[in-house]
């Protein structure tokens, strides 16, 4: 079709006094947007077709060619639509979309009416900032593509990630291409096993290193450490399968979380257990079991009664970001002070982790980014081997000192200064291999019946609330990462309720910490591009099998303490970064947001430090890296009620709890627009009823749904 076929705009100026022609001119004005124009983008037809309902190609899965693309191509080719031209006469294949500038922040924004999120939230926008953008440029002249080498920073509120079309990252904004989506399955069983196990191997530090921290603090033996590791492997496998099929059904690993590590150390270092010698490990474990069971029941009630759905209206990225960051920052006094006991091991581990994750992240071996996926296990294995050769070579042999590190070493003057180094550096310091059986099945109440005390139960109730907040941010980010529509509030509540049930199992079996969604799993999914539920479940089955092999837990229990602490330094730092990454959904340049996050983080660290300074007796009993966890017994909160004093001093000494309370209050009382606050957008229940793909992603299995009497739950 020629550019002026049938309807010539020059005719509008003729006969302007004729009423009939005036009506015809008005008609032309109405249809003018459908006439060919120089800046026409064929891809806009796809968005127009989606908006008007002529095309609906949403399937919840990723594909290279969609119905909307075919429609745009057919219309473009059939009607000979013109392409944008440059001043030099060359033709652009894909002209830039028209953008408008945000008046306050100076950022360009455009409406993306064809995206899935815009259909659920009219008027939603995708923001883009140019690296070298001229502030004086007019809105119509602001291109979508970036100047200056293709560096981009995109607001991901609407779930649009940038998919580069070339080496320099040029391309059109699309969802991240997943190798296997939520409901996809690898074609063979062997790849299914590989993709399933890689999730857990990449999370090895989070799954097995927590017992290396808490069991020695409880004066547990190496055999006890191996037993707790096996218990954690069993619970991780069971709870992950439960969450994949009965929780939110997102591909998230459930395991022992660092959220529960700080309160566990507070209980362990309380004055009641400091001087306990007989059966100290079992007594503390039973105390932790009872507190975790009560906290998990509170979390179950929070999710199953609908209270979580109401609470979700007040939980936004400004609350989630500093809270999750405080979880990792809480261990800064433990991290390198513990790793520094053997710097010849800890420093190489940290350096290798940084090299693998940062400098070798783009290296691909047989199509797999092995250095990014397996950075933790590879670095730990290499340095562990190096430490083995140091031990065999006699680097830690001292005259008159026993390599088995008996308590008699501290009585010999020559061995006092070496006993600590030998314990933390030698690879043969653990006798777990000799004492652990080949086959051991963890069973409920294996440490004895739990103790229930009000003081520790109050602590775990607050901690379970923080764990729920942590999971909310993880659910939201993961749903966008796997290209699924955001879950409804009911689905989020269902996931929180199931996490409470998983923590209940952790309390019954006695893992020492509660179970929750591992935030680090988002990083794993982003690297591997594998989000298959079935692959995750197959890997969990193998994890359950490995938990029955007692010698496997013994091998993991023999990891040197300094090596484990150095790996945890990296993992805690990653937790801080993942927490702060939630701010990408907000206007990060907003003074309101900057103030709330800054004040919450600073006071969230400073207020607990005030409570932790009341240590009149701890300095003579506790190591320096445990001092910050001993404030519960001698804090400034004194009412005369011992149980309440212990609980409040413990709660106010936890960085994550104080940070959460401050951020929660400030974000919900300081005025701010939804766009500025980055309010989480959840799908509606009506959307799920009308969307078969969303039902397939989030609905419970048919028989379970029929048992509960719901169709789309």
XYZ file of C-alpha atoms in Angstrom, residues 3-438:
436
model
C 1.785 5.964 1.796
C -1.167 8.008 0.609
C -3.439 5.297 -0.762
C -7.149 5.973 -0.507
C -6.883 8.724 2.071
C -4.731 11.692 1.124
C -4.220 14.103 3.958
C -3.822 16.972 1.489
C -7.545 16.764 0.754
C -8.381 17.861 4.256
C -7.471 21.446 3.457
C -9.840 21.649 0.490
C -13.444 22.628 1.068
C -13.034 23.314 4.687
C -16.353 25.115 4.736
C -18.313 22.055 3.661
C -19.920 20.370 6.641
C -19.773 16.978 4.987
C -16.116 17.351 4.331
C -15.661 18.609 7.883
C -17.172 15.377 9.189
C -14.967 13.439 6.837
C -11.976 15.372 8.179
C -12.993 14.478 11.725
C -13.155 10.847 10.654
C -9.676 11.124 9.204
C -8.478 12.583 12.489
C -9.856 9.586 14.357
C -8.183 7.011 12.127
C -4.952 8.919 11.767
C -3.026 6.687 14.229
C -3.649 3.706 11.978
C -2.127 5.421 8.920
C 1.465 4.574 7.997
C 3.972 6.920 9.512
C 7.706 7.204 9.501
C 8.251 6.330 13.141
C 5.965 3.300 13.085
C 7.214 0.288 14.981
C 5.744 -3.036 13.807
C 6.185 -4.460 17.295
C 3.674 -1.899 18.584
C 1.001 -3.776 16.637
C 1.671 -6.774 18.809
C 1.113 -4.696 21.944
C -2.025 -3.159 20.418
C -3.362 -6.593 19.479
C -2.726 -7.924 22.958
C -4.382 -4.942 24.583
C -7.516 -5.141 22.457
C -7.844 -8.899 22.920
C -7.226 -9.996 19.323
C -4.101 -11.867 20.344
C -3.482 -13.675 23.613
C -0.342 -15.739 23.462
C 0.382 -15.861 27.182
C 1.214 -19.392 28.109
C 3.483 -18.923 31.076
C 6.342 -20.505 29.122
C 9.193 -18.905 27.217
C 9.359 -19.230 23.460
C 11.310 -17.614 20.704
C 8.318 -16.925 18.424
C 4.900 -15.818 19.664
C 1.571 -15.243 18.002
C 1.907 -11.510 18.477
C 5.233 -11.522 16.603
C 3.688 -13.420 13.706
C 0.806 -10.967 13.547
C 3.178 -8.010 13.503
C 5.257 -9.597 10.755
C 2.251 -10.446 8.628
C 0.769 -6.963 8.919
C 4.119 -5.341 8.312
C 4.845 -7.399 5.205
C 1.312 -7.398 3.826
C 0.806 -3.652 3.996
C 4.348 -2.583 3.222
C 4.746 -0.516 6.365
C 7.606 1.983 6.088
C 10.635 1.714 8.301
C 12.256 4.526 10.197
C 14.952 6.382 8.335
C 18.072 8.023 9.559
C 19.499 11.237 8.328
C 22.124 9.370 6.328
C 19.507 7.478 4.391
C 20.020 4.121 6.088
C 17.012 2.196 7.308
C 16.552 1.165 10.925
C 15.184 -2.327 11.332
C 13.603 -1.670 14.732
C 12.930 2.012 15.476
C 13.044 3.165 19.053
C 9.881 3.416 21.063
C 8.689 6.849 21.987
C 9.505 7.733 25.562
C 8.692 10.515 27.950
C 10.865 11.930 30.673
C 10.013 11.678 34.323
C 9.888 15.271 35.538
C 11.611 14.820 38.918
C 14.303 12.215 38.485
C 15.082 12.964 34.856
C 14.668 9.344 33.801
C 12.961 8.221 30.643
C 10.029 5.881 30.883
C 7.669 4.205 28.463
C 4.439 2.322 28.739
C 4.655 -1.368 28.020
C 1.035 -2.237 27.400
C 1.908 -5.621 25.979
C 3.586 -7.009 29.041
C 1.878 -9.412 31.366
C 2.332 -7.164 34.367
C 0.732 -4.205 32.647
C -2.428 -6.158 32.101
C -2.704 -6.762 35.818
C -1.635 -3.235 36.724
C -2.791 -0.574 34.255
C -0.355 2.215 33.776
C 2.657 0.251 34.942
C 5.939 1.428 33.530
C 9.372 0.100 32.803
C 12.094 2.611 33.530
C 15.431 2.804 31.834
C 18.412 4.963 32.619
C 21.100 5.780 30.080
C 24.696 5.764 31.225
C 25.641 8.961 29.326
C 22.254 10.601 28.861
C 22.078 14.355 28.220
C 19.742 16.012 30.712
C 18.805 18.748 28.205
C 17.589 16.310 25.557
C 13.903 16.517 24.660
C 11.582 13.667 25.537
C 10.923 12.700 21.933
C 14.642 12.598 21.216
C 15.463 10.220 24.066
C 16.237 6.844 22.495
C 15.448 3.486 24.056
C 18.927 2.240 23.301
C 21.695 3.466 25.543
C 24.622 5.550 24.475
C 28.110 4.834 25.763
C 28.867 1.162 25.276
C 25.482 -0.337 26.084
C 25.636 -0.025 29.882
C 22.139 -0.250 31.339
C 20.323 -0.080 34.630
C 16.694 -1.204 34.437
C 13.869 -1.015 36.919
C 12.594 -4.595 37.162
C 9.265 -3.870 38.835
C 7.343 -5.222 35.841
C 9.441 -8.333 35.460
C 11.191 -7.202 32.244
C 14.840 -8.161 32.087
C 17.159 -7.124 29.295
C 17.939 -9.865 26.829
C 20.927 -8.848 24.780
C 20.815 -9.541 21.098
C 24.540 -9.378 20.522
C 27.920 -9.263 22.131
C 27.425 -5.689 23.286
C 24.085 -6.439 24.903
C 21.948 -4.675 22.281
C 18.456 -6.090 22.005
C 14.827 -5.734 22.971
C 13.618 -5.986 26.592
C 12.252 -9.479 27.123
C 11.930 -11.918 30.023
C 15.043 -13.905 30.863
C 15.223 -17.025 28.705
C 15.173 -20.039 31.004
C 16.746 -23.282 29.875
C 13.966 -25.184 31.631
C 10.944 -23.343 32.937
C 8.770 -24.023 35.928
C 6.834 -26.863 34.271
C 9.534 -27.972 31.832
C 11.413 -31.221 32.249
C 14.775 -32.262 30.773
C 14.385 -34.843 27.975
C 16.310 -37.587 29.786
C 16.645 -38.841 33.326
C 20.391 -38.242 33.633
C 20.150 -34.498 32.834
C 17.222 -34.351 35.242
C 19.457 -35.666 38.033
C 22.301 -33.324 37.087
C 20.145 -30.206 36.982
C 18.523 -31.193 40.267
C 21.756 -31.817 42.142
C 23.407 -28.631 40.906
C 20.913 -26.582 42.935
C 22.052 -28.216 46.151
C 25.761 -28.272 45.263
C 25.672 -24.543 44.609
C 24.014 -24.065 48.025
C 26.403 -26.393 49.850
C 27.671 -23.625 52.106
C 24.194 -22.724 53.314
C 23.112 -26.341 53.750
C 25.962 -27.944 55.683
C 28.028 -25.188 57.310
C 25.501 -24.094 59.938
C 26.137 -27.234 62.073
C 29.848 -26.430 61.953
C 28.987 -23.203 63.790
C 26.333 -24.195 66.312
C 27.425 -27.705 67.373
C 30.934 -26.713 68.563
C 29.328 -23.750 70.351
C 27.155 -26.276 72.226
C 30.233 -28.353 73.131
C 28.990 -31.117 70.888
C 31.318 -33.851 69.732
C 32.364 -34.497 66.155
C 29.880 -37.344 66.070
C 27.123 -34.917 67.071
C 28.165 -32.563 64.268
C 27.928 -35.374 61.722
C 24.498 -36.376 63.047
C 23.172 -32.799 62.819
C 24.481 -32.468 59.249
C 22.695 -35.684 58.254
C 19.512 -34.416 59.906
C 19.708 -31.143 57.975
C 20.166 -32.987 54.678
C 17.095 -35.106 55.410
C 14.940 -32.126 56.365
C 16.116 -30.099 53.358
C 15.042 -32.869 51.002
C 11.648 -33.399 52.645
C 10.752 -29.726 53.031
C 11.836 -28.824 49.483
C 9.564 -31.494 48.018
C 6.702 -30.289 50.201
C 7.175 -26.686 49.088
C 7.449 -27.590 45.386
C 4.094 -29.369 45.407
C 2.118 -27.934 48.321
C 3.601 -24.499 49.039
C 3.944 -21.720 46.493
C 5.171 -24.377 44.016
C 8.055 -22.133 43.005
C 11.453 -23.859 42.526
C 12.861 -22.826 45.893
C 15.073 -24.871 48.201
C 13.942 -25.065 51.804
C 16.632 -25.539 54.392
C 18.211 -24.412 57.617
C 18.303 -20.660 57.377
C 20.724 -18.061 58.709
C 17.633 -16.257 60.015
C 17.580 -18.751 62.895
C 21.355 -18.870 63.426
C 21.738 -15.649 65.431
C 18.909 -16.438 67.904
C 20.292 -19.964 68.265
C 23.669 -18.500 69.262
C 21.908 -16.171 71.715
C 20.292 -19.167 73.436
C 23.523 -21.188 73.317
C 25.542 -18.410 74.987
C 22.978 -17.604 77.667
C 24.165 -17.633 81.250
C 22.114 -20.724 82.055
C 24.185 -22.902 79.731
C 27.629 -21.312 80.111
C 28.724 -23.385 83.098
C 26.828 -26.522 82.131
C 29.164 -29.467 81.605
C 27.073 -32.645 81.603
C 25.080 -33.289 78.441
C 25.367 -29.635 77.445
C 24.753 -30.345 73.762
C 21.539 -32.275 74.350
C 20.198 -29.789 76.876
C 20.684 -26.823 74.556
C 19.327 -28.723 71.562
C 16.144 -29.612 73.438
C 15.754 -25.957 74.451
C 16.097 -24.903 70.806
C 13.660 -27.580 69.664
C 10.894 -26.339 71.948
C 11.386 -22.707 70.909
C 11.423 -23.585 67.187
C 8.236 -25.644 67.530
C 6.366 -22.726 69.144
C 7.702 -20.245 66.584
C 6.721 -22.542 63.717
C 3.189 -22.905 65.061
C 2.902 -19.109 65.095
C 4.069 -19.031 61.470
C 1.524 -21.708 60.521
C -1.272 -19.677 62.109
C -0.006 -16.526 60.386
C -0.256 -18.153 56.976
C -3.292 -20.408 57.315
C -5.661 -17.891 58.917
C -5.175 -15.183 56.312
C -3.289 -12.824 58.638
C -0.349 -12.974 56.268
C -2.544 -11.673 53.437
C -3.311 -8.596 55.540
C 0.321 -8.195 56.553
C 1.413 -8.289 52.905
C -0.188 -4.874 52.400
C 2.469 -3.418 54.697
C 5.496 -5.434 53.544
C 7.287 -3.799 50.630
C 10.847 -3.731 49.244
C 11.778 -0.880 51.584
C 11.019 -3.253 54.480
C 12.450 -6.439 52.958
C 15.761 -4.997 51.725
C 17.274 -3.795 55.036
C 15.801 -6.738 56.962
C 17.483 -9.366 54.775
C 20.687 -7.335 54.665
C 20.755 -7.233 58.471
C 20.611 -11.046 58.549
C 24.025 -11.207 56.912
C 25.476 -8.183 58.703
C 24.672 -9.736 62.083
C 27.674 -12.082 61.751
C 30.386 -9.559 60.957
C 31.836 -10.037 64.440
C 31.945 -13.816 63.938
C 33.042 -14.088 60.304
C 36.685 -13.184 59.851
C 37.651 -13.291 63.554
C 36.855 -17.001 63.377
C 38.351 -17.421 59.896
C 41.471 -15.552 60.979
C 42.464 -18.362 63.320
C 44.119 -19.948 60.283
C 44.774 -17.268 57.677
C 46.805 -19.581 55.441
C 43.526 -21.425 54.776
C 40.856 -18.742 55.074
C 42.470 -16.114 52.834
C 42.938 -18.505 49.866
C 39.282 -19.585 50.183
C 38.005 -16.010 50.033
C 40.333 -15.163 47.135
C 39.241 -18.246 45.168
C 35.577 -17.461 45.766
C 36.026 -13.942 44.446
C 37.987 -15.145 41.421
C 35.377 -17.766 40.512
C 32.335 -15.564 40.993
C 33.700 -12.304 39.571
C 36.681 -12.838 37.288
C 35.755 -16.256 35.859
C 32.001 -15.752 35.774
C 31.949 -15.501 31.982
C 34.051 -18.625 31.383
C 31.968 -21.449 29.970
C 33.091 -25.097 29.962
C 31.004 -27.386 27.732
C 28.265 -24.795 27.790
C 28.124 -24.552 31.582
C 29.240 -21.678 33.807
C 30.892 -24.035 36.253
C 32.875 -21.386 38.120
C 29.755 -19.376 38.922
C 27.510 -22.340 39.712
C 29.960 -24.327 41.824
C 32.088 -21.494 43.210
C 31.592 -22.560 46.837
C 32.173 -26.342 46.538
C 35.077 -25.900 44.106
C 36.860 -23.342 46.278
C 36.248 -25.335 49.464
C 37.469 -28.572 47.865
C 40.644 -27.007 46.452
C 41.624 -25.334 49.727
C 40.600 -28.394 51.740
C 43.031 -30.454 49.657
C 45.680 -27.794 50.188
C 45.057 -27.920 53.957
C 45.372 -31.722 53.847
C 48.846 -31.482 52.335
C 49.806 -28.907 54.966
C 48.664 -31.290 57.689
C 50.447 -34.305 56.209
C 53.567 -32.251 55.600
C 53.839 -31.415 59.296
C 52.984 -27.727 59.137
C 50.892 -28.063 62.288
C 53.043 -30.538 64.224
C 54.422 -29.098 67.429
C 56.833 -30.764 69.854
C 55.101 -32.280 72.830
C 51.599 -31.606 71.484
C 49.095 -34.275 70.563
C 47.605 -33.973 67.092
C 44.261 -35.273 68.400
C 43.867 -32.045 70.378
C 43.070 -33.546 73.799
C 42.143 -31.293 76.655
C 45.536 -32.037 78.236
C 47.195 -29.814 75.610
C 46.006 -26.685 77.360
C 47.863 -27.791 80.494
C 51.215 -27.809 78.713
C 52.729 -24.378 78.375
C 54.332 -25.155 75.032
C 51.015 -26.314 73.569
C 48.720 -23.584 74.835
C 49.470 -21.233 71.958
C 49.319 -24.037 69.381
C 46.258 -25.992 70.494
C 43.820 -23.475 69.060
C 45.632 -23.383 65.710
C 45.788 -27.162 65.489
C 42.088 -27.461 66.174
C 41.091 -24.974 63.473
C 43.656 -25.781 60.767
C 44.337 -29.513 60.794
C 42.188 -31.713 58.568
C 42.585 -34.688 60.923
C 41.497 -32.871 64.077
C 38.022 -34.395 63.798
C 37.368 -37.979 64.789
C 33.910 -38.045 63.203
C 34.960 -40.659 60.651
C 35.930 -43.144 63.355
C 32.870 -42.573 65.541
C 30.080 -42.226 62.965
C 28.292 -45.329 61.630
C 27.967 -46.098 57.932
